[in-house]
Amino acid sequence: MLDYRLDSPRILIDFLSYHETIKAHSQKTVDEYYLDLRNFFRYIKQTRNPDLRSLPWDEIDIRDVDIRLIQELTLTDIYSYMSYLSRDRIVHQNSRDQQRGLSAASRARKIATLRSFFNYLTNKVHLLSENPMKDMDSPKLQKTLPKYLTLTESIELLESVDGTNKERDYCILTLFLNCGLRISELIGINLSDIQDDALRIVGKGNKVRIVYLNDACQEALRRYRSVRRPIEGRDADALFLSSRDQRISKSSVHALVKKYLSLSGLDSSQYSSHKLRHTAATLMLQNGVDVKAVQEVLGHEHLNTTEIYTHIDNEALRIAARANPLAKVKPSDEETQ
């Protein structure tokens, strides 16, 4: 965990504290904001002070950044920074690979960070009268549809489960495929979160939602809990346990998902636990579940995040196309000659 209070100016500390406490964003999100803004201010200081251009990037101190410097920033400065990210920024900072230029997706995330920061200064603490980001466009992103398993592939994945921890592993895959959980949500489930057919899930930003369990999930949980060994200590209430009698880790879940993907004949390099979340969403929508209901199940804050799944190839749309009374009307032979 990063401690942004050690090398940040007061104005940045206040912004990050706002997201950590008032907005209840995860530590990972706050850390990403911190790294993005530290990088931005290092760039601004280096471009404005020639004496800093020979200094190693990591040695540029931003603790003297204040509202006066920020008030001087314009949209031109933002565009200049984006150009630097696009052309000169090393992609992997701690790697021998010196490839330069961040992807459009990476730049879009950094723009989102800056937009959030300047919105905070303008609308929350009223330290800026003019927001330099107001006319800033995000990089155009290539739209890609999420990868997912078909119903047949999902069944084959479940049927591949075997071995010492088969009840646990089958239950994990069943919850992924039926409830669309994030991996952090799954490993965080406690025994006390299960109430009959309802499962309490703590999602992003510690937001709690209730997911209802279908028959398959309830049966998988029943079978796993019948063999789950009772333990003591801090992880006594954890639902899924490792072989060391501790709450199962993300890496262990990733590994078991990859293992069974391979056993079922699927390319484990193309799929992951998050792809099982995509699968759950896709199968629900393909079988008539309303998109807003899927939004609630997945814990998406915005509906447009869920709507990407509505663009996935859907057999129901083919059936609808074939049902059109004009579907079999073809040009006459004379017209085609």
Coordinates of C-alpha atoms in Angstrom, one line a residue:
M1 CA 0.0 0.0 0.0
L2 CA 1.3 3.4 -1.0
D3 CA 1.4 6.3 1.6
Y4 CA 0.6 9.4 -0.4
R5 CA 1.1 11.6 2.6
L6 CA 4.9 11.2 2.6
D7 CA 5.7 13.1 -0.6
S8 CA 2.5 14.9 -1.6
P9 CA 1.6 18.6 -1.3
R10 CA -1.3 19.5 0.9
I11 CA -3.7 20.1 -1.9
L12 CA -3.1 16.6 -3.3
I13 CA -3.4 15.0 0.2
D14 CA -6.8 16.7 0.7
F15 CA -8.0 15.4 -2.7
L16 CA -7.0 11.8 -2.1
S17 CA -8.4 11.9 1.5
Y18 CA -11.7 13.1 0.0
H19 CA -11.8 10.0 -2.3
E20 CA -10.7 7.7 0.5
T21 CA -13.2 8.9 3.1
I22 CA -16.1 10.8 1.5
K23 CA -16.2 8.8 -1.8
A24 CA -15.2 5.5 -0.1
H25 CA -13.1 4.5 -3.0
S26 CA -10.9 1.5 -2.7
Q27 CA -7.2 1.8 -1.7
K28 CA -6.3 0.6 -5.2
T29 CA -8.2 3.5 -6.8
V30 CA -6.8 6.1 -4.5
D31 CA -3.3 4.7 -5.1
E32 CA -3.8 5.0 -8.9
Y33 CA -5.0 8.6 -8.5
Y34 CA -1.9 9.4 -6.5
L35 CA 0.5 7.9 -9.0
D36 CA -1.3 9.6 -11.9
L37 CA -1.2 13.0 -10.3
R38 CA 2.4 12.7 -9.0
N39 CA 3.4 11.8 -12.6
F40 CA 1.5 14.8 -13.9
F41 CA 3.0 17.3 -11.5
R42 CA 6.5 16.0 -12.1
Y43 CA 6.0 16.6 -15.8
I44 CA 4.7 20.1 -15.2
K45 CA 7.6 21.0 -12.9
Q46 CA 10.1 19.6 -15.3
T47 CA 8.7 21.5 -18.3
R48 CA 8.7 24.8 -16.4
N49 CA 12.1 24.5 -14.8
P50 CA 15.0 23.7 -17.1
D51 CA 17.2 22.8 -14.1
L52 CA 15.0 19.8 -13.4
R53 CA 15.3 18.3 -16.9
S54 CA 18.6 16.5 -16.1
L55 CA 17.2 15.2 -12.8
P56 CA 16.0 11.5 -12.6
W57 CA 12.2 11.4 -12.8
D58 CA 11.8 9.7 -9.4
E59 CA 13.8 12.5 -7.8
I60 CA 11.5 15.4 -8.8
D61 CA 9.8 16.6 -5.6
I62 CA 6.2 17.7 -5.9
R63 CA 5.7 18.8 -2.3
D64 CA 5.9 22.5 -3.2
V65 CA 3.0 22.3 -5.7
D66 CA 0.3 24.7 -4.6
I67 CA -2.9 26.3 -5.8
R68 CA -1.0 29.2 -7.4
L69 CA 0.8 26.8 -9.8
I70 CA -2.4 24.9 -10.5
Q71 CA -4.3 28.1 -11.3
E72 CA -1.7 28.9 -14.0
L73 CA -2.4 25.6 -15.8
T74 CA -4.3 25.7 -19.1
L75 CA -5.8 23.3 -21.5
T76 CA -2.5 23.6 -23.5
D77 CA -0.6 22.2 -20.6
I78 CA -3.0 19.3 -20.4
Y79 CA -2.6 18.6 -24.2
S80 CA 1.2 18.8 -23.8
Y81 CA 1.1 16.2 -21.1
M82 CA -1.1 13.9 -23.2
S83 CA 1.4 14.3 -26.0
Y84 CA 4.2 13.3 -23.7
L85 CA 2.2 10.2 -22.5
S86 CA 1.5 9.3 -26.1
R87 CA 5.0 9.6 -27.5
D88 CA 7.6 9.7 -24.7
R89 CA 6.4 8.0 -21.6
I90 CA 8.0 4.6 -20.9
V91 CA 5.3 1.9 -20.8
H92 CA 7.0 -0.3 -18.2
Q93 CA 9.0 1.9 -15.8
N94 CA 10.8 -0.9 -14.0
S95 CA 11.5 -3.2 -16.9
R96 CA 14.3 -3.6 -19.5
D97 CA 11.6 -3.0 -22.1
Q98 CA 11.9 0.7 -22.9
Q99 CA 8.9 0.8 -25.2
R100 CA 7.5 4.4 -25.2
G101 CA 4.0 5.7 -25.6
L102 CA 1.0 4.7 -23.5
S103 CA -2.1 3.1 -25.1
A104 CA -5.3 5.1 -25.6
A105 CA -6.9 3.2 -22.7
S106 CA -4.1 4.2 -20.3
R107 CA -4.2 7.8 -21.4
A108 CA -8.0 7.9 -21.0
R109 CA -7.6 6.7 -17.4
K110 CA -5.1 9.4 -16.7
I111 CA -7.4 12.0 -18.2
A112 CA -10.2 10.7 -15.9
T113 CA -7.9 11.2 -12.9
L114 CA -7.1 14.8 -14.0
R115 CA -10.8 15.5 -14.7
S116 CA -11.7 14.3 -11.2
F117 CA -9.0 16.4 -9.6
F118 CA -9.9 19.6 -11.4
N119 CA -13.6 19.0 -10.8
Y120 CA -12.9 18.7 -7.1
L121 CA -10.9 21.9 -7.1
T122 CA -13.6 23.8 -9.0
N123 CA -16.9 22.4 -7.6
K124 CA -16.1 20.9 -4.2
V125 CA -13.5 23.2 -2.5
H126 CA -13.9 26.2 -4.9
L127 CA -10.2 26.9 -5.3
L128 CA -10.5 27.3 -9.1
S129 CA -12.9 29.6 -10.9
E130 CA -12.1 28.0 -14.3
N131 CA -11.7 24.3 -15.0
P132 CA -9.0 23.7 -17.6
M133 CA -10.3 20.2 -18.2
K134 CA -13.9 21.3 -19.2
D135 CA -13.2 21.2 -23.0
M136 CA -10.8 18.2 -22.8
D137 CA -11.7 15.2 -24.9
S138 CA -10.7 11.6 -24.0
P139 CA -8.7 9.5 -26.5
K140 CA -11.0 7.6 -28.9
L141 CA -11.0 4.0 -27.7
Q142 CA -11.5 1.0 -29.9
K143 CA -14.6 -0.8 -28.8
T144 CA -14.0 -4.4 -28.0
L145 CA -16.7 -6.8 -26.8
P146 CA -15.8 -8.8 -23.6
K147 CA -14.9 -12.5 -24.1
Y148 CA -17.2 -15.0 -22.5
L149 CA -17.9 -18.7 -22.4
T150 CA -20.9 -20.2 -24.2
L151 CA -23.4 -22.2 -22.2
T152 CA -21.9 -25.5 -23.5
E153 CA -18.4 -24.3 -22.5
S154 CA -19.6 -23.3 -19.1
I155 CA -21.1 -26.7 -18.5
E156 CA -17.9 -28.4 -19.7
L157 CA -15.8 -26.2 -17.3
L158 CA -18.0 -27.2 -14.3
E159 CA -17.8 -30.9 -15.4
S160 CA -13.9 -30.7 -15.4
V161 CA -13.7 -30.1 -11.7
D162 CA -12.1 -32.9 -9.7
G163 CA -9.4 -33.5 -7.1
T164 CA -8.9 -32.9 -3.4
N165 CA -10.8 -29.6 -3.3
K166 CA -13.4 -30.4 -5.8
E167 CA -16.4 -29.3 -3.7
R168 CA -14.7 -25.9 -3.0
D169 CA -13.5 -25.4 -6.5
Y170 CA -16.9 -26.4 -8.0
C171 CA -18.6 -23.9 -5.7
I172 CA -16.2 -21.1 -6.7
L173 CA -16.8 -21.7 -10.4
T174 CA -20.6 -21.9 -9.8
L175 CA -20.7 -18.6 -8.0
F176 CA -18.6 -16.9 -10.7
L177 CA -20.8 -18.3 -13.5
N178 CA -24.2 -17.7 -11.9
C179 CA -23.6 -14.5 -9.8
G180 CA -21.0 -12.6 -11.9
L181 CA -18.8 -11.9 -8.9
R182 CA -15.5 -10.0 -9.0
I183 CA -12.6 -12.1 -7.7
S184 CA -12.2 -9.7 -4.7
E185 CA -15.8 -10.1 -3.9
L186 CA -15.6 -13.9 -4.0
I187 CA -12.6 -14.2 -1.7
G188 CA -14.2 -11.8 0.7
I189 CA -17.3 -13.8 1.3
N190 CA -17.9 -14.9 4.9
L191 CA -20.0 -17.7 6.2
S192 CA -22.1 -15.0 8.0
D193 CA -22.9 -13.4 4.6
I194 CA -25.0 -16.4 3.6
Q195 CA -28.7 -16.1 4.6
D196 CA -30.9 -18.8 3.1
D197 CA -31.0 -17.9 -0.6
A198 CA -29.4 -14.5 -0.2
L199 CA -25.7 -13.7 -0.3
R200 CA -24.3 -10.4 1.0
I201 CA -21.5 -9.0 -1.2
V202 CA -19.1 -6.2 -0.4
G203 CA -18.2 -4.6 -3.8
K204 CA -16.1 -1.7 -5.0
G205 CA -16.0 1.2 -2.6
N206 CA -17.3 -1.1 0.2
K207 CA -20.8 -0.9 -1.4
V208 CA -22.9 -3.7 -0.1
R209 CA -25.4 -5.5 -2.4
I210 CA -27.5 -8.6 -2.1
V211 CA -27.2 -11.4 -4.7
Y212 CA -29.9 -14.1 -4.7
L213 CA -28.7 -17.7 -5.1
N214 CA -30.4 -20.1 -7.5
D215 CA -30.7 -23.8 -6.9
A216 CA -27.3 -24.6 -8.5
C217 CA -25.5 -22.1 -6.2
Q218 CA -27.4 -23.3 -3.1
E219 CA -26.5 -26.9 -3.8
A220 CA -22.9 -26.2 -4.5
L221 CA -22.6 -24.2 -1.3
R222 CA -24.3 -27.0 0.7
R223 CA -21.9 -29.6 -0.6
Y224 CA -18.9 -27.5 0.0
R225 CA -19.9 -26.5 3.5
S226 CA -20.5 -30.1 4.4
V227 CA -16.8 -30.8 3.9
R228 CA -15.4 -27.4 4.9
R229 CA -13.2 -27.9 8.0
P230 CA -13.9 -25.5 10.9
I231 CA -10.9 -23.3 11.8
E232 CA -10.1 -20.7 14.4
G233 CA -8.4 -17.3 14.2
R234 CA -8.9 -14.3 12.1
D235 CA -10.2 -16.3 9.0
A236 CA -12.6 -18.5 11.0
D237 CA -15.6 -16.8 9.2
A238 CA -14.1 -17.0 5.7
L239 CA -16.1 -19.1 3.3
F240 CA -13.4 -20.3 1.0
L241 CA -10.2 -21.6 2.6
S242 CA -6.8 -22.5 1.3
S243 CA -4.9 -25.7 2.1
R244 CA -3.2 -23.7 4.9
D245 CA -6.6 -23.0 6.6
Q246 CA -6.5 -19.3 5.6
R247 CA -8.9 -17.2 3.5
I248 CA -8.2 -18.2 -0.1
S249 CA -6.0 -15.7 -2.0
K250 CA -6.6 -14.1 -5.4
S251 CA -3.6 -15.9 -6.9
S252 CA -5.0 -19.3 -5.8
V253 CA -8.4 -18.5 -7.3
H254 CA -6.7 -17.3 -10.6
A255 CA -4.7 -20.5 -10.6
L256 CA -7.6 -22.9 -10.1
V257 CA -9.7 -21.1 -12.8
K258 CA -6.8 -21.4 -15.3
K259 CA -6.4 -25.1 -14.3
Y260 CA -10.0 -26.0 -15.0
L261 CA -10.1 -24.0 -18.2
S262 CA -7.2 -26.0 -19.5
L263 CA -8.8 -29.3 -18.3
S264 CA -12.0 -28.5 -20.1
G265 CA -10.1 -27.9 -23.4
L266 CA -10.3 -24.1 -23.4
D267 CA -7.4 -21.7 -24.0
S268 CA -6.5 -20.6 -20.5
S269 CA -4.5 -17.7 -21.9
Q270 CA -7.7 -16.2 -23.4
Y271 CA -9.9 -16.5 -20.3
S272 CA -9.7 -15.7 -16.7
S273 CA -11.9 -15.4 -13.6
H274 CA -13.1 -12.0 -14.8
K275 CA -14.2 -13.6 -18.1
L276 CA -16.5 -15.8 -16.0
R277 CA -18.1 -12.6 -14.7
H278 CA -18.6 -11.6 -18.4
T279 CA -20.1 -15.0 -19.0
A280 CA -22.6 -14.7 -16.2
A281 CA -23.7 -11.3 -17.5
T282 CA -24.0 -12.5 -21.1
L283 CA -26.0 -15.6 -20.3
M284 CA -28.4 -13.7 -18.1
L285 CA -29.1 -11.1 -20.9
Q286 CA -29.3 -13.8 -23.6
N287 CA -32.0 -15.5 -21.6
G288 CA -34.3 -12.6 -21.1
V289 CA -33.0 -10.9 -17.9
D290 CA -33.6 -7.1 -17.9
V291 CA -30.4 -5.1 -18.3
K292 CA -31.2 -3.1 -15.1
A293 CA -31.6 -6.3 -13.1
V294 CA -28.2 -7.5 -14.5
Q295 CA -26.7 -4.1 -13.4
E296 CA -27.9 -4.8 -9.8
V297 CA -26.5 -8.3 -9.8
L298 CA -23.1 -7.2 -11.1
G299 CA -22.9 -4.2 -8.9
H300 CA -22.3 -1.7 -11.7
E301 CA -22.6 1.9 -10.7
H302 CA -23.6 3.0 -14.2
L303 CA -26.0 1.3 -16.5
N304 CA -23.8 1.9 -19.6
T305 CA -21.1 -0.4 -18.0
T306 CA -23.7 -3.2 -18.1
E307 CA -25.0 -2.3 -21.6
I308 CA -21.8 -3.4 -23.3
Y309 CA -23.1 -7.0 -22.8
T310 CA -26.3 -6.2 -24.8
H311 CA -24.1 -5.8 -27.9
I312 CA -22.8 -9.4 -27.7
D313 CA -23.9 -11.9 -30.3
N314 CA -27.3 -13.1 -29.2
E315 CA -29.1 -16.1 -30.8
A316 CA -32.4 -14.4 -29.8
L317 CA -31.6 -11.6 -32.3
R318 CA -31.1 -14.1 -35.1
I319 CA -34.4 -15.7 -34.3
A320 CA -36.1 -12.3 -34.4
A321 CA -34.5 -11.6 -37.7
R322 CA -35.7 -14.9 -39.2
A323 CA -39.2 -14.3 -37.8
N324 CA -39.7 -11.2 -40.0
P325 CA -42.3 -12.0 -42.6
L326 CA -40.0 -10.5 -45.3
A327 CA -37.1 -12.8 -44.3
K328 CA -37.8 -15.3 -47.2
V329 CA -38.6 -12.7 -49.9
K330 CA -35.8 -12.9 -52.5
P331 CA -35.4 -11.1 -55.8
S332 CA -36.9 -12.8 -58.8
D333 CA -34.7 -14.6 -61.3
E334 CA -35.3 -11.8 -63.9
E335 CA -34.0 -9.2 -61.5
T336 CA -30.9 -11.1 -60.7
Q337 CA -29.9 -11.9 -64.2

